[in-house]
Amino acid sequence: MQDPVEEIKSRLDIVDVISDYIDLRQAGENFKAICPFHEEKTPSFFVSPSKQIWHCFGCGKGSDIFGFVQEIEGIDFPEALRILAKRAGVKVNYNDKEFKSQKTALYNISNLATKFYHKILLDSKGAKKARDYLKNRGLNEKIISQFKLGYVPDKWDTILNFLKNKNYKIENIEKTGLIVKRKDKNGYYDRFRNRIMFPIFDLYGQSVGFTGRIMPDQESKKIPKYINTPETDIYNKSKVLFGLDKAKTAIKKKDKVILVEGNMDVLTAHQAGTKNTICTSGTALTKKQINIIKRFTENVDLAFDLDTAGQAATKRSIDLLLKESMNVSVLKLKHGKDPADMINKNIKDWEKATKNPLPIMEYYFNLAFKNRDLSSTEDKKKATKVFLPEIAKLGDPVEKGLWIKKLSDKLDLSEVYLRDALQSQKTTPRKVRPKSQDNIQRTSPEKIAENFLGLLLLYPQEGKAYLEKTILEMFLEDRVRQVIKILKNKFLKKDKQITLNSLKKSINDKKLEKYIDGISFLGEKEFAEFDKERANKEFQQLYSCLKRKYLKNKMQELVQKLKQAEEQDNKEKINKLLEQINRLFKQSNN
Ligand SMILES: [Zn+2]
């Protein structure tokens, strides 16, 4: 069998893989983007399709597709391998030691449990109630099998026995949250019993946890309607979004996501063809989830339940989304209490709502006047009290003015009073999040040295003379010195042509090779449109810069030594140092 890592690399294109996470723009032969790993304003993140590598000149990170997925997902190599193998359609033996992650067993258990619960729902006689319930909620077989819904019977050891018979270690089964240790520490029991099971998948379609809903005939009992898998090594509820694995393509295509409150809303919306719908599971919207959504779109439509809790969740989500610089609108729901109800009652109304999302201020305006009697002074006051703080949050004075006007019209009250009232609001207007300054120091000695090398790889003929003039001490970084040394010994002395490949071949150090890839990248980025003449000038500048900095450092060193010698009153040393300083001084004026 071929090495699966190489096989995956040959099948996947780095530009495709990285585009799934960030916005890449073509820049000559390469692609560039704002780096996802450090804060910056101008793009210094580069991807080379020909080399199949990426490199950031801001933070210095760089590697191949595996390294990228590891870095951006915050996962280890075996997990990145799993994701990319699936994408490339390459079979990997995960029992191989080097591909085995701590989490492999947990994923396997969770995926197997998903299949098991699903089969029970479809085939078991005892699952008829569950099948009927889902049918009553308007779900068809296709969507049930697409989302792999399941059922677990009313027993204490369904999954426990099934997995034990498959020879999974009890500690690993416990780690998936599917079973719970008995209070007396004597054995385990199933966490989920007599419930409809909604498996939760990660972005790549791997089952990581479950939401279990009680059967409708149990609803009056004092047991929780929904229970979720607790946090485990593979299930982090503040990061997972229910339905995203199936919605991500549609979200990208429509450049918009619809965020709903419940699993049932997601399923019903997908069945109705609104495939860009997702929800959080077992948590309010988090910053981490927003960051994941950002990979696919910056536009969010909220469609939460119409009850008070839903309204509070909407408000909270709007604030958080705006803070993260997302564009937010709200879908106008009617019929019943949530999107699933609305879709089941009248799909046309749902479609209309998704086509005409309300801007948030309009949503707040409608909400403020909902069920209010405009002839009642009390009601007018209440509406104003709700809406005014939202106006106060606006950063744009024109928008502020427009909403004051609209409110004054609605209330039939002079704007003057409203402006007065607005003055007394304590809210500070929303600000666009200030991004931290790009902290690349373009003139740092390291940067100059790297530019020198990058230019040299691009224009070796023009750079040779300058390379000859340099001395190793001009370069502060060890890895740069190593490269310069190789160039001097293996190329200059033997008068050989310098090329990227021949240089890499002269090195027996993977890390250094990667670094050189990055450097050659830098050269292409900085100097691609140079001609020979400009390259020459740039060499001259870079070289004199390197020399100046070197001499300055050297001078400081000597002056320091001179001070010491003077303190010791060592005449001989003083004279020697003065001589050196003089020589150096002459050099720097050359
Ligand atoms: Zn970076």
Coordinates of C-alpha atoms and ligand atoms in Angstrom, one line a residue:
M1 CA 0.0 0.0 0.0
Q2 CA 1.2 3.5 -0.8
D3 CA 1.9 5.9 2.0
P4 CA -1.6 7.3 2.8
V5 CA -0.2 10.7 3.7
E6 CA 1.5 11.1 0.2
E7 CA -1.6 9.6 -1.4
I8 CA -3.8 12.2 0.3
K9 CA -1.4 15.0 -0.7
S10 CA -1.5 14.0 -4.3
R11 CA -5.3 13.9 -4.4
L12 CA -6.0 17.1 -2.6
D13 CA -5.2 20.6 -3.7
I14 CA -4.0 22.9 -1.0
V15 CA -5.9 25.9 -2.4
D16 CA -9.2 23.9 -2.2
V17 CA -8.5 22.8 1.4
I18 CA -7.5 26.2 2.7
S19 CA -10.3 27.9 0.8
D20 CA -12.7 26.0 3.0
Y21 CA -11.5 27.9 6.0
I22 CA -10.4 31.4 4.7
D23 CA -10.9 33.7 1.8
L24 CA -8.0 33.2 -0.6
R25 CA -7.2 35.8 -3.3
Q26 CA -5.1 35.1 -6.3
A27 CA -1.8 37.0 -6.3
G28 CA 0.2 36.1 -9.3
E29 CA 1.1 32.4 -9.2
N30 CA 0.2 32.3 -5.5
F31 CA -2.8 33.0 -3.3
K32 CA -2.9 35.3 -0.4
A33 CA -5.1 36.0 2.6
I34 CA -5.4 37.6 6.0
C35 CA -3.6 35.2 8.2
P36 CA -6.0 33.2 10.4
F37 CA -3.3 32.6 13.0
H38 CA -2.4 36.2 13.9
E39 CA -4.1 39.6 13.8
E40 CA -3.3 41.7 10.8
K41 CA -4.7 44.2 8.4
T42 CA -2.8 43.4 5.2
P43 CA -2.4 39.9 4.0
S44 CA 0.8 38.1 4.7
F45 CA -0.5 34.6 4.5
F46 CA 0.5 32.9 1.2
V47 CA -0.4 29.7 -0.4
S48 CA 1.6 28.2 -3.3
P49 CA -0.3 25.8 -5.5
S50 CA 2.9 24.7 -7.3
K51 CA 4.7 23.9 -4.0
Q52 CA 1.5 22.8 -2.2
I53 CA 2.6 24.7 0.9
W54 CA 1.5 27.7 2.9
H55 CA 3.5 30.3 4.8
C56 CA 2.7 33.4 6.8
F57 CA 5.3 36.1 6.8
G58 CA 3.6 37.8 9.7
C59 CA 3.8 35.1 12.3
G60 CA 6.2 32.8 10.6
K61 CA 3.9 29.8 10.6
G62 CA 3.8 27.5 7.6
S63 CA 3.6 23.9 6.3
D64 CA 1.5 21.7 4.2
I65 CA -2.3 20.8 4.2
F66 CA -1.9 18.6 7.3
G67 CA -0.2 21.3 9.2
F68 CA -2.8 23.8 8.2
V69 CA -5.7 21.6 9.3
Q70 CA -4.0 20.8 12.6
E71 CA -3.3 24.4 13.3
I72 CA -6.7 25.8 12.4
E73 CA -8.7 23.0 14.0
G74 CA -6.4 22.8 17.0
I75 CA -6.1 19.0 16.6
D76 CA -3.3 16.5 16.4
F77 CA -1.9 14.8 13.3
P78 CA -4.1 11.6 13.4
E79 CA -7.2 13.7 13.6
A80 CA -6.1 15.9 10.7
L81 CA -5.3 12.7 8.8
R82 CA -8.8 11.4 9.4
I83 CA -10.4 14.6 8.1
L84 CA -8.2 14.8 5.0
A85 CA -8.4 11.1 4.3
K86 CA -12.2 11.3 4.2
R87 CA -12.0 14.2 1.9
A88 CA -9.6 12.6 -0.4
G89 CA -11.3 9.2 -0.4
V90 CA -8.2 7.5 0.9
K91 CA -8.4 4.5 3.2
V92 CA -6.2 4.7 6.2
N93 CA -5.6 1.9 8.7
Y94 CA -6.1 3.9 11.9
N95 CA -4.8 1.0 14.0
D96 CA -1.3 1.9 12.7
K97 CA 0.6 3.3 15.6
E98 CA 1.5 6.5 13.9
F99 CA -2.1 7.2 12.8
K100 CA -3.7 6.4 16.1
S101 CA -5.0 9.2 18.1
Q102 CA -6.2 9.1 21.7
K103 CA -9.6 10.0 20.2
T104 CA -9.7 7.3 17.5
A105 CA -11.6 4.8 19.8
L106 CA -14.1 7.5 20.9
Y107 CA -14.9 8.4 17.3
N108 CA -15.3 4.8 16.4
I109 CA -17.6 4.2 19.3
S110 CA -19.7 7.2 18.6
N111 CA -20.1 6.4 14.9
L112 CA -21.0 2.8 15.7
A113 CA -23.6 3.9 18.3
T114 CA -25.1 6.3 15.7
K115 CA -25.6 3.4 13.2
F116 CA -26.9 1.2 15.9
Y117 CA -29.6 3.6 17.2
H118 CA -30.5 4.5 13.6
K119 CA -31.1 0.8 12.8
I120 CA -33.3 0.4 15.9
L121 CA -35.4 3.3 14.8
L122 CA -35.9 2.0 11.3
D123 CA -36.4 -1.7 12.0
S124 CA -37.4 -2.4 15.6
K125 CA -41.0 -3.0 16.5
G126 CA -40.6 -1.2 19.7
A127 CA -39.6 1.9 17.9
K128 CA -43.0 2.4 16.3
K129 CA -43.9 5.2 18.7
A130 CA -40.8 7.0 17.8
R131 CA -41.3 6.6 14.1
D132 CA -44.9 7.9 14.5
Y133 CA -43.8 10.9 16.4
L134 CA -41.3 11.9 13.8
K135 CA -43.9 11.4 11.1
N136 CA -46.3 13.6 13.0
R137 CA -43.7 16.3 13.1
G138 CA -43.6 16.2 9.4
L139 CA -40.3 14.4 8.8
N140 CA -39.9 12.0 5.9
E141 CA -37.7 8.9 5.7
K142 CA -35.2 10.6 3.5
I143 CA -34.4 13.3 6.0
I144 CA -34.4 10.8 8.9
S145 CA -31.8 8.7 7.2
Q146 CA -29.8 11.7 6.1
F147 CA -29.5 13.0 9.7
K148 CA -29.2 9.4 11.0
L149 CA -31.9 9.9 13.6
G150 CA -32.3 7.0 16.0
Y151 CA -34.1 5.5 18.9
V152 CA -33.0 3.8 22.1
P153 CA -35.4 1.5 23.9
D154 CA -36.5 1.8 27.6
K155 CA -33.7 -0.3 29.0
W156 CA -30.6 0.3 31.2
D157 CA -28.1 -1.5 29.1
T158 CA -28.9 -1.3 25.4
I159 CA -25.8 0.5 24.2
L160 CA -23.7 -0.8 27.1
N161 CA -24.1 -4.4 26.0
F162 CA -23.9 -3.7 22.3
L163 CA -20.5 -2.0 22.7
K164 CA -19.2 -4.4 25.2
N165 CA -19.9 -7.2 22.8
K166 CA -18.0 -5.4 20.2
N167 CA -15.0 -5.6 22.5
Y168 CA -14.7 -1.8 23.2
K169 CA -13.0 -1.0 26.5
I170 CA -15.4 0.1 29.1
E171 CA -13.2 3.2 29.9
N172 CA -13.5 4.3 26.3
I173 CA -17.2 3.8 26.2
E174 CA -17.5 5.9 29.4
K175 CA -15.4 8.6 27.8
T176 CA -17.9 9.1 25.0
G177 CA -20.6 9.9 27.6
L178 CA -22.9 7.2 26.4
I179 CA -22.8 5.3 29.7
V180 CA -22.7 6.5 33.3
K181 CA -20.9 4.9 36.3
R182 CA -23.4 3.8 38.9
K183 CA -23.4 5.7 42.2
D184 CA -22.2 2.7 44.1
K185 CA -19.3 2.5 41.6
N186 CA -20.6 -1.0 40.8
G187 CA -21.0 -1.1 37.0
Y188 CA -22.5 1.3 34.4
Y189 CA -25.8 2.1 32.8
D190 CA -27.0 3.8 29.6
R191 CA -27.2 7.6 29.8
F192 CA -29.9 7.7 27.1
R193 CA -33.0 5.5 27.6
N194 CA -36.4 5.6 25.8
R195 CA -35.4 8.6 23.7
I196 CA -35.3 9.7 20.1
M197 CA -31.7 10.2 19.3
F198 CA -30.3 13.1 17.3
P199 CA -26.6 12.4 16.6
I200 CA -24.4 15.4 16.6
F201 CA -21.8 15.5 13.8
D202 CA -18.7 17.5 13.6
L203 CA -17.9 19.6 10.5
Y204 CA -16.6 16.5 8.7
G205 CA -19.6 14.3 9.4
Q206 CA -18.1 12.3 12.3
S207 CA -20.5 11.6 15.1
V208 CA -19.3 13.2 18.3
G209 CA -22.3 13.2 20.6
F210 CA -26.1 13.0 20.9
T211 CA -29.2 14.9 21.9
G212 CA -31.9 12.6 23.2
R213 CA -35.5 13.7 23.2
I214 CA -38.0 12.0 25.5
M215 CA -41.0 10.2 23.9
P216 CA -44.1 12.4 23.7
D217 CA -46.0 10.2 26.2
Q218 CA -43.4 10.9 28.8
E219 CA -43.6 14.7 28.5
S220 CA -45.8 15.2 31.6
K221 CA -43.3 13.4 33.8
K222 CA -40.6 15.2 35.7
I223 CA -37.8 14.2 33.4
P224 CA -35.8 16.6 31.2
K225 CA -37.2 16.9 27.7
Y226 CA -33.7 16.9 26.2
I227 CA -30.5 15.5 27.4
N228 CA -27.1 16.0 25.7
T229 CA -23.8 14.2 25.7
P230 CA -21.7 15.9 28.3
E231 CA -18.4 17.5 27.3
T232 CA -16.0 14.8 26.2
D233 CA -12.7 14.6 24.4
I234 CA -14.5 14.7 21.1
Y235 CA -17.6 16.7 21.9
N236 CA -17.1 20.4 22.7
K237 CA -20.5 21.9 22.7
S238 CA -19.3 25.5 22.5
K239 CA -17.6 24.6 19.2
V240 CA -20.1 22.2 17.5
L241 CA -23.0 23.5 15.4
F242 CA -25.8 21.0 14.7
G243 CA -26.3 20.4 11.0
L244 CA -23.2 22.3 9.8
D245 CA -21.7 19.2 8.2
K246 CA -24.7 19.1 5.9
A247 CA -25.3 22.8 5.6
K248 CA -21.8 24.1 4.9
T249 CA -21.9 23.8 1.1
A250 CA -25.3 25.6 0.9
I251 CA -24.1 28.3 3.4
K252 CA -21.1 29.0 1.2
K253 CA -23.2 29.0 -2.0
K254 CA -25.8 31.4 -0.6
D255 CA -23.3 33.3 1.4
K256 CA -25.7 33.2 4.4
V257 CA -26.6 31.0 7.3
I258 CA -29.9 30.7 9.0
L259 CA -29.5 30.1 12.7
V260 CA -32.5 28.4 14.4
E261 CA -33.0 27.2 18.0
G262 CA -33.8 23.5 17.8
N263 CA -32.7 20.3 16.0
M264 CA -36.3 19.8 14.8
D265 CA -36.2 23.3 13.1
V266 CA -32.9 22.3 11.3
L267 CA -34.4 19.0 10.1
T268 CA -37.6 20.6 8.9
A269 CA -35.8 23.5 7.2
H270 CA -33.4 21.1 5.4
Q271 CA -36.4 19.0 4.3
A272 CA -38.0 22.1 2.9
G273 CA -34.9 22.9 0.9
T274 CA -33.5 25.6 3.1
K275 CA -30.3 23.7 3.5
N276 CA -28.2 26.6 4.9
T277 CA -29.9 26.1 8.3
I278 CA -28.1 25.1 11.6
C279 CA -28.5 25.4 15.3
T280 CA -26.4 25.3 18.4
S281 CA -26.9 22.3 20.6
G282 CA -27.2 22.5 24.3
T283 CA -25.7 26.0 24.6
A284 CA -26.4 29.6 23.7
L285 CA -24.4 30.9 20.7
T286 CA -20.7 31.2 21.5
K287 CA -17.8 33.2 20.1
K288 CA -16.1 30.0 19.0
Q289 CA -19.2 29.0 17.0
I290 CA -19.3 32.4 15.4
N291 CA -15.6 32.0 14.4
I292 CA -16.5 28.7 12.7
I293 CA -19.5 30.2 10.9
K294 CA -17.1 33.0 9.7
R295 CA -15.3 30.4 7.6
F296 CA -18.3 30.0 5.5
T297 CA -20.1 33.4 5.6
E298 CA -20.4 36.7 7.4
N299 CA -24.2 36.9 7.0
V300 CA -26.5 35.5 9.6
D301 CA -30.3 35.4 9.7
L302 CA -31.7 34.5 13.1
A303 CA -35.0 32.5 13.3
F304 CA -35.5 31.8 16.9
D305 CA -38.7 30.8 18.7
L306 CA -41.4 33.4 19.1
D307 CA -41.6 33.0 22.9
T308 CA -39.9 35.3 25.4
A309 CA -37.0 32.9 25.8
G310 CA -36.5 33.0 22.0
Q311 CA -36.6 36.8 22.0
A312 CA -34.0 37.0 24.7
A313 CA -31.8 34.5 22.8
T314 CA -32.3 36.7 19.6
K315 CA -31.2 39.8 21.4
R316 CA -28.2 38.1 23.0
S317 CA -27.1 36.6 19.7
I318 CA -27.5 39.9 17.9
D319 CA -25.2 41.6 20.3
L320 CA -22.6 38.9 20.2
L321 CA -22.7 38.6 16.4
L322 CA -22.4 42.4 15.9
K323 CA -19.4 42.4 18.3
E324 CA -17.8 39.8 16.1
S325 CA -18.4 42.1 13.0
M326 CA -21.1 39.8 11.4
N327 CA -24.0 41.1 9.4
V328 CA -27.2 40.1 11.2
S329 CA -30.9 40.1 10.2
V330 CA -33.9 38.5 11.7
L331 CA -36.5 36.3 9.9
K332 CA -40.1 37.3 10.5
L333 CA -41.9 34.2 11.8
K334 CA -45.6 33.6 12.0
H335 CA -47.8 30.6 12.7
G336 CA -47.1 28.5 15.7
K337 CA -44.0 29.0 17.8
D338 CA -40.9 28.1 15.8
P339 CA -39.6 27.7 12.2
A340 CA -40.6 24.0 12.1
D341 CA -44.2 24.9 12.9
M342 CA -44.2 27.7 10.3
I343 CA -42.8 25.4 7.6
N344 CA -45.2 22.7 8.3
K345 CA -48.2 25.0 8.3
N346 CA -47.3 27.0 5.2
I347 CA -44.0 26.6 3.4
K348 CA -44.7 29.6 1.2
D349 CA -44.7 31.9 4.2
W350 CA -41.4 30.4 5.3
E351 CA -39.8 31.0 1.9
K352 CA -41.1 34.5 1.8
A353 CA -39.6 35.1 5.3
T354 CA -36.2 33.8 4.2
K355 CA -36.2 36.0 1.2
N356 CA -37.0 39.2 3.1
P357 CA -35.1 39.1 6.4
L358 CA -35.7 42.1 8.7
P359 CA -32.8 44.4 9.5
I360 CA -32.2 44.2 13.2
M361 CA -33.5 47.8 13.9
E362 CA -36.7 47.0 12.1
Y363 CA -37.0 43.8 14.1
Y364 CA -36.5 45.7 17.4
F365 CA -39.0 48.4 16.2
N366 CA -41.7 45.8 15.5
L367 CA -41.0 44.1 18.7
A368 CA -41.3 47.3 20.7
F369 CA -44.7 48.0 19.3
K370 CA -46.0 44.4 19.3
N371 CA -49.3 44.1 21.1
R372 CA -49.3 47.8 22.2
D373 CA -52.2 50.1 22.1
L374 CA -51.0 53.4 20.5
S375 CA -53.8 55.4 22.0
S376 CA -52.5 54.4 25.5
T377 CA -49.9 56.7 26.9
E378 CA -48.6 53.9 29.1
D379 CA -48.1 51.6 26.1
K380 CA -46.3 54.4 24.2
K381 CA -44.0 54.9 27.1
K382 CA -43.3 51.2 27.3
A383 CA -42.5 50.9 23.6
T384 CA -40.1 53.9 23.9
K385 CA -38.4 52.4 26.8
V386 CA -37.7 49.2 24.9
F387 CA -36.7 50.8 21.6
L388 CA -34.7 53.9 22.7
P389 CA -31.7 51.9 24.1
E390 CA -31.4 50.2 20.7
I391 CA -31.2 53.6 19.0
A392 CA -28.6 54.6 21.5
K393 CA -26.4 51.7 20.5
L394 CA -26.2 52.9 16.9
G395 CA -22.8 54.2 15.9
D396 CA -23.9 56.0 12.7
P397 CA -25.5 59.4 13.5
V398 CA -27.5 59.4 10.2
E399 CA -29.0 56.0 11.1
K400 CA -29.7 57.3 14.6
G401 CA -31.5 60.3 13.2
L402 CA -33.6 58.2 10.9
W403 CA -34.8 56.0 13.7
I404 CA -35.6 58.9 16.0
K405 CA -37.7 60.3 13.1
K406 CA -39.5 57.0 12.6
L407 CA -40.2 56.6 16.4
S408 CA -41.4 60.2 16.7
D409 CA -43.8 59.6 13.7
K410 CA -45.1 56.4 15.3
L411 CA -45.6 58.0 18.7
D412 CA -46.8 61.3 17.3
L413 CA -44.4 63.0 19.5
S414 CA -41.8 65.7 18.8
E415 CA -38.3 64.5 18.1
V416 CA -37.0 67.0 20.7
Y417 CA -38.3 64.9 23.5
L418 CA -36.9 61.8 22.1
R419 CA -33.4 63.3 21.7
D420 CA -33.6 64.5 25.3
A421 CA -34.5 61.0 26.4
L422 CA -31.7 59.6 24.2
Q423 CA -29.2 61.9 25.9
S424 CA -29.9 60.3 29.2
Q425 CA -29.3 56.8 27.9
K426 CA -26.1 55.4 29.4
T427 CA -25.4 53.0 26.5
T428 CA -22.2 53.7 24.6
P429 CA -22.6 53.3 20.8
R430 CA -21.3 50.2 19.2
K431 CA -17.8 50.5 17.7
V432 CA -16.4 48.5 15.0
R433 CA -13.9 46.2 16.7
P434 CA -10.5 47.8 16.4
K435 CA -8.1 45.3 15.0
S436 CA -4.6 45.3 16.5
Q437 CA -1.8 46.8 14.5
D438 CA 0.1 44.7 12.0
N439 CA 3.2 44.1 14.0
I440 CA 5.5 43.0 11.3
Q441 CA 8.6 45.1 11.5
R442 CA 9.6 45.3 7.9
T443 CA 13.0 46.8 8.7
S444 CA 14.1 44.3 11.3
P445 CA 17.4 42.7 10.6
E446 CA 15.8 39.3 10.3
K447 CA 13.4 40.6 7.7
I448 CA 16.2 42.2 5.7
A449 CA 18.1 39.0 5.7
E450 CA 15.1 37.0 4.6
N451 CA 14.4 39.5 1.8
F452 CA 18.0 39.2 0.7
L453 CA 17.8 35.4 0.5
G454 CA 14.4 35.5 -1.2
L455 CA 15.7 37.9 -3.8
L456 CA 18.8 35.7 -4.3
L457 CA 16.6 32.7 -5.0
L458 CA 14.7 34.6 -7.6
Y459 CA 17.7 36.4 -9.2
P460 CA 20.7 34.2 -8.4
Q461 CA 22.8 35.7 -11.2
E462 CA 22.4 39.2 -10.1
G463 CA 22.8 38.4 -6.5
K464 CA 26.0 36.4 -6.7
A465 CA 28.4 39.3 -6.3
Y466 CA 26.5 40.5 -3.2
L467 CA 26.5 37.1 -1.7
E468 CA 30.2 37.0 -2.1
K469 CA 30.6 40.3 -0.2
T470 CA 28.5 39.2 2.8
I471 CA 30.1 37.7 5.9
L472 CA 28.3 35.3 8.1
E473 CA 28.3 37.7 11.0
M474 CA 26.0 40.0 9.1
F475 CA 23.2 37.5 9.7
L476 CA 21.8 37.3 13.2
E477 CA 19.6 34.2 12.8
D478 CA 21.1 30.8 13.0
R479 CA 19.0 29.3 10.2
V480 CA 19.8 32.2 7.8
R481 CA 23.5 31.7 8.6
Q482 CA 23.2 28.0 7.8
V483 CA 21.6 28.8 4.4
I484 CA 24.2 31.4 3.6
K485 CA 27.0 29.0 4.6
I486 CA 25.7 26.4 2.2
L487 CA 25.3 28.9 -0.6
K488 CA 28.8 30.1 -0.2
N489 CA 30.4 26.6 0.1
K490 CA 28.4 24.6 -2.3
F491 CA 27.5 27.2 -5.0
L492 CA 29.9 30.1 -4.9
K493 CA 33.1 28.1 -4.5
K494 CA 32.1 25.6 -7.1
D495 CA 30.6 28.2 -9.3
K496 CA 27.3 26.3 -9.6
Q497 CA 23.9 27.5 -10.5
I498 CA 21.7 28.4 -7.5
T499 CA 18.2 27.0 -7.8
L500 CA 15.6 26.3 -5.1
N501 CA 15.7 22.6 -5.7
S502 CA 19.5 22.2 -5.8
L503 CA 19.7 24.3 -2.6
K504 CA 17.1 22.1 -0.9
K505 CA 19.0 19.0 -2.0
S506 CA 22.1 20.2 -0.4
I507 CA 20.4 20.3 3.0
N508 CA 19.6 17.4 5.2
D509 CA 17.2 19.1 7.5
K510 CA 13.5 19.0 7.0
K511 CA 12.9 22.1 9.1
L512 CA 15.5 24.1 7.2
E513 CA 14.0 22.9 3.9
K514 CA 10.6 24.2 5.0
Y515 CA 12.2 27.5 5.9
I516 CA 13.7 27.8 2.5
D517 CA 10.4 27.1 0.9
G518 CA 9.0 30.0 2.9
I519 CA 11.9 32.2 1.9
S520 CA 11.4 31.4 -1.8
F521 CA 7.8 32.2 -1.3
L522 CA 8.7 35.5 0.2
G523 CA 10.8 36.3 -2.8
E524 CA 8.0 35.6 -5.1
K525 CA 5.7 37.7 -3.1
E526 CA 7.9 40.8 -2.7
F527 CA 9.8 40.8 -5.9
A528 CA 7.7 39.0 -8.5
E529 CA 7.3 42.0 -10.8
F530 CA 11.0 43.1 -10.6
D531 CA 13.2 43.1 -13.6
K532 CA 17.0 42.5 -13.5
E533 CA 17.8 46.2 -13.1
R534 CA 15.4 46.6 -10.2
A535 CA 16.7 43.4 -8.6
N536 CA 20.2 44.8 -8.8
K537 CA 19.2 48.0 -7.0
E538 CA 17.3 46.1 -4.4
F539 CA 20.4 43.8 -3.8
Q540 CA 22.5 46.9 -3.3
Q541 CA 20.1 48.4 -0.8
L542 CA 19.6 45.2 1.1
Y543 CA 23.3 44.5 1.2
S544 CA 24.2 48.0 2.5
C545 CA 21.4 47.7 5.1
L546 CA 22.9 44.4 6.3
K547 CA 26.3 45.9 6.4
R548 CA 25.2 49.0 8.2
K549 CA 23.4 47.1 10.9
Y550 CA 26.3 44.7 11.3
L551 CA 28.8 47.5 11.7
K552 CA 26.6 49.3 14.1
N553 CA 26.4 46.2 16.3
K554 CA 30.1 45.6 16.1
M555 CA 30.8 49.2 16.9
Q556 CA 28.6 49.0 20.0
E557 CA 30.4 45.9 21.1
L558 CA 33.8 47.5 20.7
V559 CA 32.8 50.6 22.5
Q560 CA 31.5 48.5 25.4
K561 CA 34.8 46.7 25.5
L562 CA 36.7 50.0 25.3
K563 CA 34.8 51.3 28.4
Q564 CA 35.8 48.2 30.3
A565 CA 39.4 48.5 29.2
E566 CA 39.4 52.2 30.3
E567 CA 38.0 51.2 33.7
Q568 CA 40.8 48.7 34.0
D569 CA 43.2 51.2 32.7
N570 CA 44.6 48.6 30.3
K571 CA 46.6 50.8 27.9
E572 CA 47.5 48.0 25.5
K573 CA 43.9 46.9 25.2
I574 CA 42.6 50.4 24.8
N575 CA 45.0 51.0 21.9
K576 CA 44.1 47.8 20.2
L577 CA 40.4 48.5 20.5
L578 CA 40.8 52.1 19.2
E579 CA 42.5 50.7 16.2
Q580 CA 39.7 48.3 15.5
I581 CA 37.1 51.0 16.0
N582 CA 39.0 53.2 13.5
R583 CA 39.1 50.5 10.9
L584 CA 35.4 49.8 11.4
F585 CA 34.7 53.5 11.1
K586 CA 36.5 53.6 7.7
Q587 CA 34.6 50.5 6.6
S588 CA 31.3 52.0 7.3
N589 CA 32.1 55.0 5.2
N590 CA 33.0 52.9 2.2
Ligands
ZN1 ZN 0.3 34.7 10.5

